[in-house]
Coordinates of C-alpha atoms and ligand atoms in Angstrom, one line a residue:
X1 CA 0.0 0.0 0.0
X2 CA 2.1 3.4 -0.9
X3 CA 1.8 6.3 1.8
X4 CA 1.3 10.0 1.0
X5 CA 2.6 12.4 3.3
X6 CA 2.4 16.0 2.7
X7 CA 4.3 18.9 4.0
X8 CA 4.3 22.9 3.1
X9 CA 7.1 25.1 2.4
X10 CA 8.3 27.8 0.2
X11 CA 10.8 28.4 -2.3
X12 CA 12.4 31.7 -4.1
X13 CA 11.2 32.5 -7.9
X14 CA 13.4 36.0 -8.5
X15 CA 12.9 37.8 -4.9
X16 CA 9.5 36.3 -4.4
X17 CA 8.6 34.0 -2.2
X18 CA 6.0 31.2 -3.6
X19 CA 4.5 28.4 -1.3
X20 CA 5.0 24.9 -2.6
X21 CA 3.7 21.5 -1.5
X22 CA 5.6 18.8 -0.7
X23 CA 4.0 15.2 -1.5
X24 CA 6.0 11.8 -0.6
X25 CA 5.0 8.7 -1.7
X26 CA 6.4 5.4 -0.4
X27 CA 5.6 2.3 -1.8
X28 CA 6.8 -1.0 -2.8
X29 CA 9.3 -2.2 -5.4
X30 CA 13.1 -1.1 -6.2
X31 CA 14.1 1.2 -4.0
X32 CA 14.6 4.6 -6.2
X33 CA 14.0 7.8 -5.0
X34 CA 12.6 10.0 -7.6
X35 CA 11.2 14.0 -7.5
X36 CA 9.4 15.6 -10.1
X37 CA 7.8 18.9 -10.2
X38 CA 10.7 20.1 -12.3
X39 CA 13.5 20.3 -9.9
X40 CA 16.6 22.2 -11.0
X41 CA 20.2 21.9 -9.7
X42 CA 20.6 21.2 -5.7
X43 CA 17.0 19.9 -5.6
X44 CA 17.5 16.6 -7.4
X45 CA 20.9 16.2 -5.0
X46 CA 18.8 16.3 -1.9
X47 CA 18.2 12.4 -2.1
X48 CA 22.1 12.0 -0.5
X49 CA 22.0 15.2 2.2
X50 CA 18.3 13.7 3.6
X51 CA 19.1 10.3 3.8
X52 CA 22.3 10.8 5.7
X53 CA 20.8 13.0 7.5
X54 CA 17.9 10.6 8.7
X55 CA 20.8 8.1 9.3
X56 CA 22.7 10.6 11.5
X57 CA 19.7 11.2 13.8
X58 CA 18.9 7.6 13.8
X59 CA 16.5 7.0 11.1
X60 CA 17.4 4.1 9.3
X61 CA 14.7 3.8 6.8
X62 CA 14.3 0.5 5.3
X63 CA 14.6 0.9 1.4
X64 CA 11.5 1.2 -0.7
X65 CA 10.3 3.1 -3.8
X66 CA 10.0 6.9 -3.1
X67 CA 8.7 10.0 -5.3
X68 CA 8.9 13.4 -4.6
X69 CA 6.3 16.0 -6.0
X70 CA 6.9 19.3 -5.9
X71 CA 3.6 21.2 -6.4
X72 CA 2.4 23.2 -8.5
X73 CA 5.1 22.3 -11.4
X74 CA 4.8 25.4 -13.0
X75 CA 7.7 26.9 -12.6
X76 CA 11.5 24.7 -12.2
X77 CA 12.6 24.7 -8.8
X78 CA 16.0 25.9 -7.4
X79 CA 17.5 25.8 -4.2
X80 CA 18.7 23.6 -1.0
X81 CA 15.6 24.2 1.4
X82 CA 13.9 21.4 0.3
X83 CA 15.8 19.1 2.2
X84 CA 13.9 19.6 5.3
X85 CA 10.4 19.4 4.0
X86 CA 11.0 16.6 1.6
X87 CA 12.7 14.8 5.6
X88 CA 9.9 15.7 7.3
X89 CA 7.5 14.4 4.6
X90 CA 9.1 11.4 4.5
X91 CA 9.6 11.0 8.7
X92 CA 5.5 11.5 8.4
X93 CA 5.1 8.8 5.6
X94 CA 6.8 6.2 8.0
X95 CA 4.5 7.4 11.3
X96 CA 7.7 8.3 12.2
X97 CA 6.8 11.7 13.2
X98 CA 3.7 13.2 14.5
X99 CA 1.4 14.2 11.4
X100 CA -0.7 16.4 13.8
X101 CA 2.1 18.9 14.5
X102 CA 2.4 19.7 10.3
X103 CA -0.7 21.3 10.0
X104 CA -0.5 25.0 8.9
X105 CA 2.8 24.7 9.2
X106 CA 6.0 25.6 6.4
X107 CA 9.5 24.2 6.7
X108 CA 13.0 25.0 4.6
X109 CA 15.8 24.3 5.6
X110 CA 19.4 22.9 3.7
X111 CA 20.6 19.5 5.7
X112 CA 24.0 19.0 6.4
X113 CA 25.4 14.7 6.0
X114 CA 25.5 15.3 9.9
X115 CA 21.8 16.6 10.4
X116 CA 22.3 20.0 11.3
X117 CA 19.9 22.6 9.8
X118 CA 22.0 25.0 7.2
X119 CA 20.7 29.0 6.0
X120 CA 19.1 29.0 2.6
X121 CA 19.0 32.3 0.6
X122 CA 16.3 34.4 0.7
X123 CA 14.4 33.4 4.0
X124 CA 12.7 36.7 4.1
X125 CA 11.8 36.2 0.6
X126 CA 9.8 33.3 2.6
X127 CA 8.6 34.2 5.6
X128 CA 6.5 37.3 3.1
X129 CA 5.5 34.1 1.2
X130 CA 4.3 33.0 4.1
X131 CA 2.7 36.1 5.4
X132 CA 0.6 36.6 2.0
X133 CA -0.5 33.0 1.0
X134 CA 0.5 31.2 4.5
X135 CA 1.0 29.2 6.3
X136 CA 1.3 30.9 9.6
X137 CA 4.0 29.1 11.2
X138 CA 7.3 28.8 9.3
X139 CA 10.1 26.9 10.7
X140 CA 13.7 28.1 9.1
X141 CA 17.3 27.7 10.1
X142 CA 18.4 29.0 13.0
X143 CA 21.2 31.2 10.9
X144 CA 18.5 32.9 9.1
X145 CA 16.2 33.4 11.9
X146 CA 16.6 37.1 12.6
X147 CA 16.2 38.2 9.2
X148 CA 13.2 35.8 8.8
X149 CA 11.8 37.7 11.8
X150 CA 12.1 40.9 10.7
X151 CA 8.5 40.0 8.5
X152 CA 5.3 40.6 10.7
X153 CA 2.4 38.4 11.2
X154 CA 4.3 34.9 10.5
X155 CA 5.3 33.0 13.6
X156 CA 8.9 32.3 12.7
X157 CA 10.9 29.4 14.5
X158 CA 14.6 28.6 14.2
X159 CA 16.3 25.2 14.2
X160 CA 19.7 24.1 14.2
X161 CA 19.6 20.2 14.0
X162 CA 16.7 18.1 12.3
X163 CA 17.2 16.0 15.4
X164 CA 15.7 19.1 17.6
X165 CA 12.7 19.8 14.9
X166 CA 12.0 16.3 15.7
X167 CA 11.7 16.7 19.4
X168 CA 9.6 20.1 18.6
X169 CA 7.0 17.8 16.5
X170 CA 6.5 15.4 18.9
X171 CA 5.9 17.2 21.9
X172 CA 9.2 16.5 23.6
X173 CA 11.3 19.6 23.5
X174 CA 8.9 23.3 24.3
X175 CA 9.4 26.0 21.6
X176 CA 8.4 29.4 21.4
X177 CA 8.8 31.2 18.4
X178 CA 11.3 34.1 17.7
X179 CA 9.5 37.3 18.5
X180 CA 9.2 40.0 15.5
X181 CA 11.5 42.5 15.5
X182 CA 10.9 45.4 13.4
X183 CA 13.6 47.3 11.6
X184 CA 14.7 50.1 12.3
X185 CA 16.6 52.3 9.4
X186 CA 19.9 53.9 10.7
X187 CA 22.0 56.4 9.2
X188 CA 25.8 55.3 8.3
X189 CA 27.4 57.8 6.0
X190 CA 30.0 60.1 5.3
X191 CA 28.9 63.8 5.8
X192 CA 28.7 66.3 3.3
X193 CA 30.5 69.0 5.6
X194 CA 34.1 67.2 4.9
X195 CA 34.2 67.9 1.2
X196 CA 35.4 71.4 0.8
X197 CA 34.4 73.5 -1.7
X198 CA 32.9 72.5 -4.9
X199 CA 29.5 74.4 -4.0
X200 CA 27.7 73.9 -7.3
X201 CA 28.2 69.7 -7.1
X202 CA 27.1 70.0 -3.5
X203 CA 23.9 72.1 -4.9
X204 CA 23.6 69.6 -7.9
X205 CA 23.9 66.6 -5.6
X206 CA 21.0 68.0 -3.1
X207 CA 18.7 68.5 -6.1
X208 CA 19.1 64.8 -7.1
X209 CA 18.6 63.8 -3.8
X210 CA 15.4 66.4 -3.4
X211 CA 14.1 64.3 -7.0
X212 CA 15.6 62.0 -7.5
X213 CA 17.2 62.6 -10.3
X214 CA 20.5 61.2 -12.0
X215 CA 23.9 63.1 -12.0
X216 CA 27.1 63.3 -14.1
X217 CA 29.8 64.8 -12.5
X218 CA 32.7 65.3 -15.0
X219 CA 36.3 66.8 -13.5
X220 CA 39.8 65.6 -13.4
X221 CA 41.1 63.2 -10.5
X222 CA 40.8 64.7 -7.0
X223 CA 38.5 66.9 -7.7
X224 CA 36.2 64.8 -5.3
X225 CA 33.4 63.5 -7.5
X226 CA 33.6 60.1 -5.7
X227 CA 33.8 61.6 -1.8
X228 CA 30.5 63.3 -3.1
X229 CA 28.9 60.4 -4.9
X230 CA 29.5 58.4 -1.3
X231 CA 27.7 61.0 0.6
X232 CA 24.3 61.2 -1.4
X233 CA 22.8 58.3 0.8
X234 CA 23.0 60.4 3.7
X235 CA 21.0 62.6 2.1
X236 CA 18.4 60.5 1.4
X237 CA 15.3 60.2 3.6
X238 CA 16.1 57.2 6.0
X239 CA 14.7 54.1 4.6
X240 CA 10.9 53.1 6.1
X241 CA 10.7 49.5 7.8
X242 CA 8.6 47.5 4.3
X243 CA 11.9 49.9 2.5
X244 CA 14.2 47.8 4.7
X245 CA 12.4 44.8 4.3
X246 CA 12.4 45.0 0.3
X247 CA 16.3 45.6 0.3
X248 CA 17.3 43.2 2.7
X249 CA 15.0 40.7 0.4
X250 CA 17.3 41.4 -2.3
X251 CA 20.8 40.8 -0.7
X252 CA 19.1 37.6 0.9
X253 CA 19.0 36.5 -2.8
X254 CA 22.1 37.1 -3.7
X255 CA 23.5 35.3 -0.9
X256 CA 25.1 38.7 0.3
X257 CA 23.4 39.0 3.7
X258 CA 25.8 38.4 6.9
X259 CA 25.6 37.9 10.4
X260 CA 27.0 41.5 11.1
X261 CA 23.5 42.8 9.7
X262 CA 21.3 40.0 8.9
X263 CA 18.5 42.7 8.0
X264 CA 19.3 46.1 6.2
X265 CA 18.9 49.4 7.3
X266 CA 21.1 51.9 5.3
X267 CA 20.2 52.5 2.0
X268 CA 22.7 50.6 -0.4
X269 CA 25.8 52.5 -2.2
X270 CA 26.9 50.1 -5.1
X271 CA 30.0 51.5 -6.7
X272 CA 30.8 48.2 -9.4
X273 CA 34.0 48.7 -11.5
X274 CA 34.1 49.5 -15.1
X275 CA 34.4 46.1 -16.1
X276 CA 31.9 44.6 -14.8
X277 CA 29.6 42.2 -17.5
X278 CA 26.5 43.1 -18.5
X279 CA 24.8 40.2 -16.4
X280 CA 26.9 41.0 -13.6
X281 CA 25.2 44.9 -13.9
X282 CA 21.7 43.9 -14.8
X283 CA 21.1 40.2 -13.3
X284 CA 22.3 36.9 -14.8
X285 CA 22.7 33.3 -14.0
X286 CA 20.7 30.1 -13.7
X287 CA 18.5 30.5 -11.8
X288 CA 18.8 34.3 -12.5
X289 CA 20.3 36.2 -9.8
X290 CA 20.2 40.2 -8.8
X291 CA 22.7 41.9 -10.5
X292 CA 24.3 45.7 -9.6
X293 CA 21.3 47.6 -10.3
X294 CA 18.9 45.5 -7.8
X295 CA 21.6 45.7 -5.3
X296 CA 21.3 49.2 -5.8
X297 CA 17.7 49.4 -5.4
X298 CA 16.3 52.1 -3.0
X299 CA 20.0 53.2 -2.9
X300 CA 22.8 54.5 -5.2
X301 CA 24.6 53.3 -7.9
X302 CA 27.5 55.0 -8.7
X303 CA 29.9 54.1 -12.0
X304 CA 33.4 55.9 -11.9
X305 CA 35.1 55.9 -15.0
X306 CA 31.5 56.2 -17.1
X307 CA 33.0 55.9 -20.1
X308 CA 35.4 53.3 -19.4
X309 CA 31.9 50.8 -18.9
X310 CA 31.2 49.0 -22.1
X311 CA 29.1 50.7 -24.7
X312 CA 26.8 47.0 -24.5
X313 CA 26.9 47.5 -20.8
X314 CA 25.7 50.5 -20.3
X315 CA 23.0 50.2 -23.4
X316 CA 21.4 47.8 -20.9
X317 CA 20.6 50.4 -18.2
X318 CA 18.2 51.9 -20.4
X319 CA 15.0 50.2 -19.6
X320 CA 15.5 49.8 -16.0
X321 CA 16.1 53.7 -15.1
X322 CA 12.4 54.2 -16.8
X323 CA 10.8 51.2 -15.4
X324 CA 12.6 50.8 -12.1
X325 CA 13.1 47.1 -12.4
X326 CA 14.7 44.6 -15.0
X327 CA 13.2 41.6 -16.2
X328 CA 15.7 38.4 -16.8
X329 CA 14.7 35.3 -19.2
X330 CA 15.4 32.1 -19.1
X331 CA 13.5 28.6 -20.6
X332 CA 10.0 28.4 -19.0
X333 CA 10.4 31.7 -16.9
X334 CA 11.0 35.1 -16.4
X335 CA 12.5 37.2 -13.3
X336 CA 11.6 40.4 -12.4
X337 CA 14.1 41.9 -10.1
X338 CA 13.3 45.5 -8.6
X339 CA 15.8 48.4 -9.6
X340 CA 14.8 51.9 -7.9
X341 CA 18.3 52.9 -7.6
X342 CA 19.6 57.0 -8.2
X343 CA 22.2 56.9 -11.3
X344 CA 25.4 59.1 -10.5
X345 CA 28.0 58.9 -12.9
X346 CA 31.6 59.9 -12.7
X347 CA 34.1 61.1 -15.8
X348 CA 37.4 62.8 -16.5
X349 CA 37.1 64.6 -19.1
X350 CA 39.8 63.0 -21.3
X351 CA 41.4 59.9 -21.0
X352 CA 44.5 60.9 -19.2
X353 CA 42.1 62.8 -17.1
X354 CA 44.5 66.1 -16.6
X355 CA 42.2 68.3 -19.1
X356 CA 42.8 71.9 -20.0
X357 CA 46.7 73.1 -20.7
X358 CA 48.0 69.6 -19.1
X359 CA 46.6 67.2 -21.3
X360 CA 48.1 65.4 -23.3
X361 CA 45.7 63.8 -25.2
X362 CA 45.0 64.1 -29.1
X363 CA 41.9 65.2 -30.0
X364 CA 41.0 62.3 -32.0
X365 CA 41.9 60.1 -28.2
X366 CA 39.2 62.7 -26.5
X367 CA 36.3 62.3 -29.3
X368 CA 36.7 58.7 -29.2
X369 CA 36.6 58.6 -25.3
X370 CA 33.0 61.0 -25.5
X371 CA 31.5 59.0 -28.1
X372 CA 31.4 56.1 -26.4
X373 CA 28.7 57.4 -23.9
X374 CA 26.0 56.4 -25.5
X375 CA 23.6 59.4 -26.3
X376 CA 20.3 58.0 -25.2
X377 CA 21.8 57.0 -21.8
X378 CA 23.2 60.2 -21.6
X379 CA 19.9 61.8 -22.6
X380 CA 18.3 59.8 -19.3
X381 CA 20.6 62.0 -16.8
X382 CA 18.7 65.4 -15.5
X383 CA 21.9 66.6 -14.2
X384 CA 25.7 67.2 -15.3
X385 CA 28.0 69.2 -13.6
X386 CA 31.5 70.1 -14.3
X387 CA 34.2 69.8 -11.4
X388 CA 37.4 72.2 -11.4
X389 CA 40.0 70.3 -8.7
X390 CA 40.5 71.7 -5.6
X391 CA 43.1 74.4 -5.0
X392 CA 45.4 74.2 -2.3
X393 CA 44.7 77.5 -1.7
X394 CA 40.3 76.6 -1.3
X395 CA 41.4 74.1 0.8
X396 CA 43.3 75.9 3.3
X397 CA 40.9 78.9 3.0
X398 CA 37.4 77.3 2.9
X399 CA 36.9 76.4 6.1
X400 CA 34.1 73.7 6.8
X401 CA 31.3 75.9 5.1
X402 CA 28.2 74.4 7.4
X403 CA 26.4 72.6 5.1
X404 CA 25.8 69.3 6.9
X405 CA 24.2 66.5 5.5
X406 CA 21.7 66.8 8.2
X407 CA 20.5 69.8 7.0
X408 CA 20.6 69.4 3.6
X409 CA 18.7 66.0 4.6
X410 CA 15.5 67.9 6.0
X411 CA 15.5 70.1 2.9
X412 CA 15.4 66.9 0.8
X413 CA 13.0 65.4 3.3
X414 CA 10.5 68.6 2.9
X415 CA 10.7 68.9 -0.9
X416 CA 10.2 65.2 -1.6
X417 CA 6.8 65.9 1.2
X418 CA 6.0 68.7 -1.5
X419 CA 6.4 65.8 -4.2
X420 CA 4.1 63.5 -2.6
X421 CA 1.3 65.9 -1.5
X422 CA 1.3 67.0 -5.2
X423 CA 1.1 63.3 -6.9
X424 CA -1.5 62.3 -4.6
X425 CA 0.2 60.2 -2.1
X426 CA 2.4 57.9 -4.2
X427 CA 5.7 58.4 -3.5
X428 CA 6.5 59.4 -6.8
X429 CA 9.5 61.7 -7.7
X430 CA 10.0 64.6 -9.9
X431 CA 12.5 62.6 -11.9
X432 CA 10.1 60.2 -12.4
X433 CA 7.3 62.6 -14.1
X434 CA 5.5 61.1 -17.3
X435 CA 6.4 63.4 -20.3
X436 CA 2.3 63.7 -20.7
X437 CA 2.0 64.9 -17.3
X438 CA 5.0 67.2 -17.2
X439 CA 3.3 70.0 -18.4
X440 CA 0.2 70.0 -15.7
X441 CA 1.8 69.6 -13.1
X442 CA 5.0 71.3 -13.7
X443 CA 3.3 75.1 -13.8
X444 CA 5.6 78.1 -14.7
X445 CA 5.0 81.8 -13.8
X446 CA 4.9 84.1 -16.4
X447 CA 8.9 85.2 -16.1
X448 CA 10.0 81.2 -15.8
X449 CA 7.6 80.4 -19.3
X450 CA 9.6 83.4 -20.7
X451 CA 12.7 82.5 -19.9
X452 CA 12.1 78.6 -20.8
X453 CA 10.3 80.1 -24.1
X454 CA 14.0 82.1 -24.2
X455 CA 16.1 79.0 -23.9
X456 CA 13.8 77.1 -26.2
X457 CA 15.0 79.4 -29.4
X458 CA 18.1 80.2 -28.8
X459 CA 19.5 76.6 -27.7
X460 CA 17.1 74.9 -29.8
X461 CA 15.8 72.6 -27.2
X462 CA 14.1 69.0 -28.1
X463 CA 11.2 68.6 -26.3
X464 CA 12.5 66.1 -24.3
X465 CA 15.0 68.3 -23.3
X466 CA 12.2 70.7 -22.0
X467 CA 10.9 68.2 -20.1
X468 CA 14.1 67.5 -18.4
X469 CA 14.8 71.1 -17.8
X470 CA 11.0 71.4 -16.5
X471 CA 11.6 68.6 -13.9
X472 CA 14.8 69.4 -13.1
X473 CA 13.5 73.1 -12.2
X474 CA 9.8 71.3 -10.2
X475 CA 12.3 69.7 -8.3
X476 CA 14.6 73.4 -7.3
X477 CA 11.3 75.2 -6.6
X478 CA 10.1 73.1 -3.9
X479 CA 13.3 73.1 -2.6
X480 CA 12.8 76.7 -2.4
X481 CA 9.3 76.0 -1.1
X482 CA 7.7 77.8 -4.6
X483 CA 4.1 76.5 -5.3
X484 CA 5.0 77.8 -9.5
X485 CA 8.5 77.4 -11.0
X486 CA 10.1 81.0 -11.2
X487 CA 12.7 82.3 -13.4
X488 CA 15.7 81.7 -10.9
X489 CA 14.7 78.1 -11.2
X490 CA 14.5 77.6 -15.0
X491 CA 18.0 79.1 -15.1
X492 CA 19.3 77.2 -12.5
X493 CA 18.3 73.6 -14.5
X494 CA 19.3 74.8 -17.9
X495 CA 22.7 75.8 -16.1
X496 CA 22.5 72.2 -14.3
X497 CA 22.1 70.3 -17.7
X498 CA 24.4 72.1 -19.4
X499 CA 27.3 71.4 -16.7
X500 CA 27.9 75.0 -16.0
X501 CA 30.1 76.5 -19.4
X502 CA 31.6 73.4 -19.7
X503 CA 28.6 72.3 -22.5
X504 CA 31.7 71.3 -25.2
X505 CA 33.1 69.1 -22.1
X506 CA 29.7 67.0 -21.2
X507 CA 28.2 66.8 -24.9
X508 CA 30.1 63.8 -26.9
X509 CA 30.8 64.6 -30.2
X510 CA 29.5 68.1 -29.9
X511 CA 26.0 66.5 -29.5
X512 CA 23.9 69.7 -28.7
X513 CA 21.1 67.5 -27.5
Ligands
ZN1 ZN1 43.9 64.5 -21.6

């Protein structure tokens, strides 16, 4: 007579978690252990890690015919947590276990040949599985129980050896789950007030913090466009608990979480070299994993050396500054990974990076170098500033001008309260503006339209370009508190996207937009 046993759990498709039964049946006949349900890579090797387990806690299972189903079979299955359901499942087939302790229950967990409990990836992912589509109860290893915590409403219980889930089943060993923690976002950044000088990039870099918008700074070495770029996430309003929740979910994919901060709290600051692949930015892999950009998500991503990043790179950040996630293929699924992050881009202006009377570079060398940044990417970037390097003399004179990031911070955090009140309650951004809602709800006074209208015919602006500008300048005037966009404010963004008289530096190939 074949026994069915069946046990929940949950398993990670992208960054989402997705409940999953877990049907055993033993029978009769050769012994051959079989799952199906289209298992992928350390799925089909659990058969060795859970029956070595089983022996090492003293379960010496007499041979017989097993199959695994792993249900629905939709989707193919990754991952080592299945160990632990498909032991349990099988512990119940053989009344080995009590069957009335697996009700409305989850288990996943990777076993080790000596039956401890190992951490899988992404056990937030599956405790919000849980949360959404239940169970109520989910039982994890004890290394990812904090972060698996961190989700409310799931009762979330850590275990280190299968031998102590066993006591918990049958009544022997008392339990009581981990209580939820919530998280609670902290601020860890460099501030602002140690970069001397450079006032404009400091102006340039609130304003993208304000709306979010993307920034090119462009200056020779030491001029201080990376100290800058590393102090924008402390100007960034301090992540909420679902924002810490959703980036932590992320690294837990990746495999990036450790025991130092099992949950996230400080918006992310991803600064990948120039050579990095295009799956390595975007996402790649089987099964697909988050790339750069999601690693970046709700934070920053900053690429030094812009143009050094290959021209087939850098194409494929296109779609996923619009859409604010990327989407991955592979045979019989797609990924979705989610990719908020705030674009800031670094360049010298010519290869050997000296510029003006020092360079040495031919001008053929420095048009090559501009060409390869890609117009349309370049088109995507609100903001571009130029950089002059620091003088010795600036630096001994300029004392520490005030400007902390804790006060630039509450401007940010008022202007983005602006943003919100006027979209509604979404927390959309002015960067983020539809073109076909630009114009309502980006409203000029009559000396800003004229000056705009100004700009318009004598630079020749594409209407894209207005729209830019008309963000760009949204975004200055509620800094500034303005309900309408003033004149100051138009010629603050057209100064801001032109990169302040250095137009011939920022536009490749004497693009003019
Ligand atoms: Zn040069």
């Amino acid at each position: 007579m074949p026994v069915l046993a069946v046990v929940d759990s949950c398993w990670v498709h992208g960054v989402e978690g997705k409940p999953v039964r877990v049907e055993v049946k033993v029978q009769d006949g050769l012994p051959i252990f079989t799952v199906v349900g289209l298992p992928a890579g350390a799925v089909r090797e659990s058969k060795e890690r859970v029956f070595a387990a089983l022996a090492q806690t003293g379960f010496r299972l007499s041979p017989r015919r097993v199959t695994v189903n792993l249900a629905p079979a939709d989707l193919p299955k990754s991952g080592s947590g299945f160990d632990l359901p498909i032991a349990v499942a099988l512990l119940a087939a053989r009344e080995r276990v009590s069957r009335s302790g697996l009700g409305g229950t989850a288990f996943v967990g990777e076993l080790g040949l000596d039956g401890s409990v190992r951490p899988v990836r992404g056990a937030i992912a599956l405790a919000m599985s849980c949360r959404e589509h239940g169970p109520a109860r989910l039982f994890v290893p004890h290394g990812n129980l904090i972060e698996a915590a961190a989700v409310p409403g799931v009762e979330v219980m850590g275990i280190r050896t299968l031998r102590e889930l066993i006591g918990i089943l049958d009544g022997d060993i008392g339990f009581r789950p981990q209580r939820h923690r919530a998280p609670v976002a902290v601020l860890r950044c460099p501030d602002l007030s140690e970069v001397r000088g450079q006032g404009l990039a400091k102006r340039a870099l609130e304003i993208a913090a304000a709306g979010g918008h993307s920034l090119l700074m462009s200056g020779p070495p030491g001029s201080g466009k990376t100290m800058l770029a590393k102090r924008l996430p402390g100007l960034l309003p301090p992540l909420a608990e679902s924002e810490c929740l959703e980036v932590t979910r992320v690294h837990s994919v990746a495999g990036l979480l450790d025991s130092e901060e099992p949950v996230k709290t400080t918006r992310p600051f991803r600064a990948p070299h120039h050579t990095i692949s295009a799956g390595g930015l975007i996402g790649g892999g089987n099964p697909p994993r988050p790339g750069e950009i999601s690693l970046a998500h709700l934070g920053v991503l900053f690429l030094d050396e812009f143009p050094e990043f290959g021209r087939q790179v850098l194409e494929t950040l296109r779609q996923p500054i619009e859409s604010g996630e990327v989407h991955i293929a592979r045979v019989r699924q797609t990924v979705t990974f989610p990719a908020r992050f705030q674009l800031i881009a670094a360049m010298n202006p010519c290869p050997c990076g000296m510029a003006g009377d020092n360079c040495v570079c031919g001008v053929r060398e420095i048009t090559r170098y501009r060409v390869r940044l890609s117009g349309p990417l370049l088109d995507r970037i609100d903001l571009q500033v130029w950089m002059d390097p620091v003088t010795w003399d600036e630096l001994a004179r300029t004392r520490a001008d005030g400007t902390t990031s804790g006060t630039v911070l509450q401007r940010v955090i008022e202007a983005r309260a602006r943003q919100a009140a006027r979209f509604g309650g979404d927390h959309g951004l002015n960067a983020l503006l539809p073109a076909d809602r630009v114009m309502k709800l980006c409203r000029l006074d009559p000396a800003g339209a004229r000056l705009l209208d100004e700009g318009v015919r004598r630079y020749g602006l594409s209407a894209r370009t207005v729209h830019r500008t008309l963000r760009v300048a949204r975004t200055i005037a509620d800094l500034g508190g303005r309900s309408d966009i003033g004149e100051f404010d138009v010629a603050e963004a057209l100064r801001l996207r032109a990169g302040s008289g250095s137009r011939d530096a920022l536009s490749p190939a004497g693009r003019t937009d």
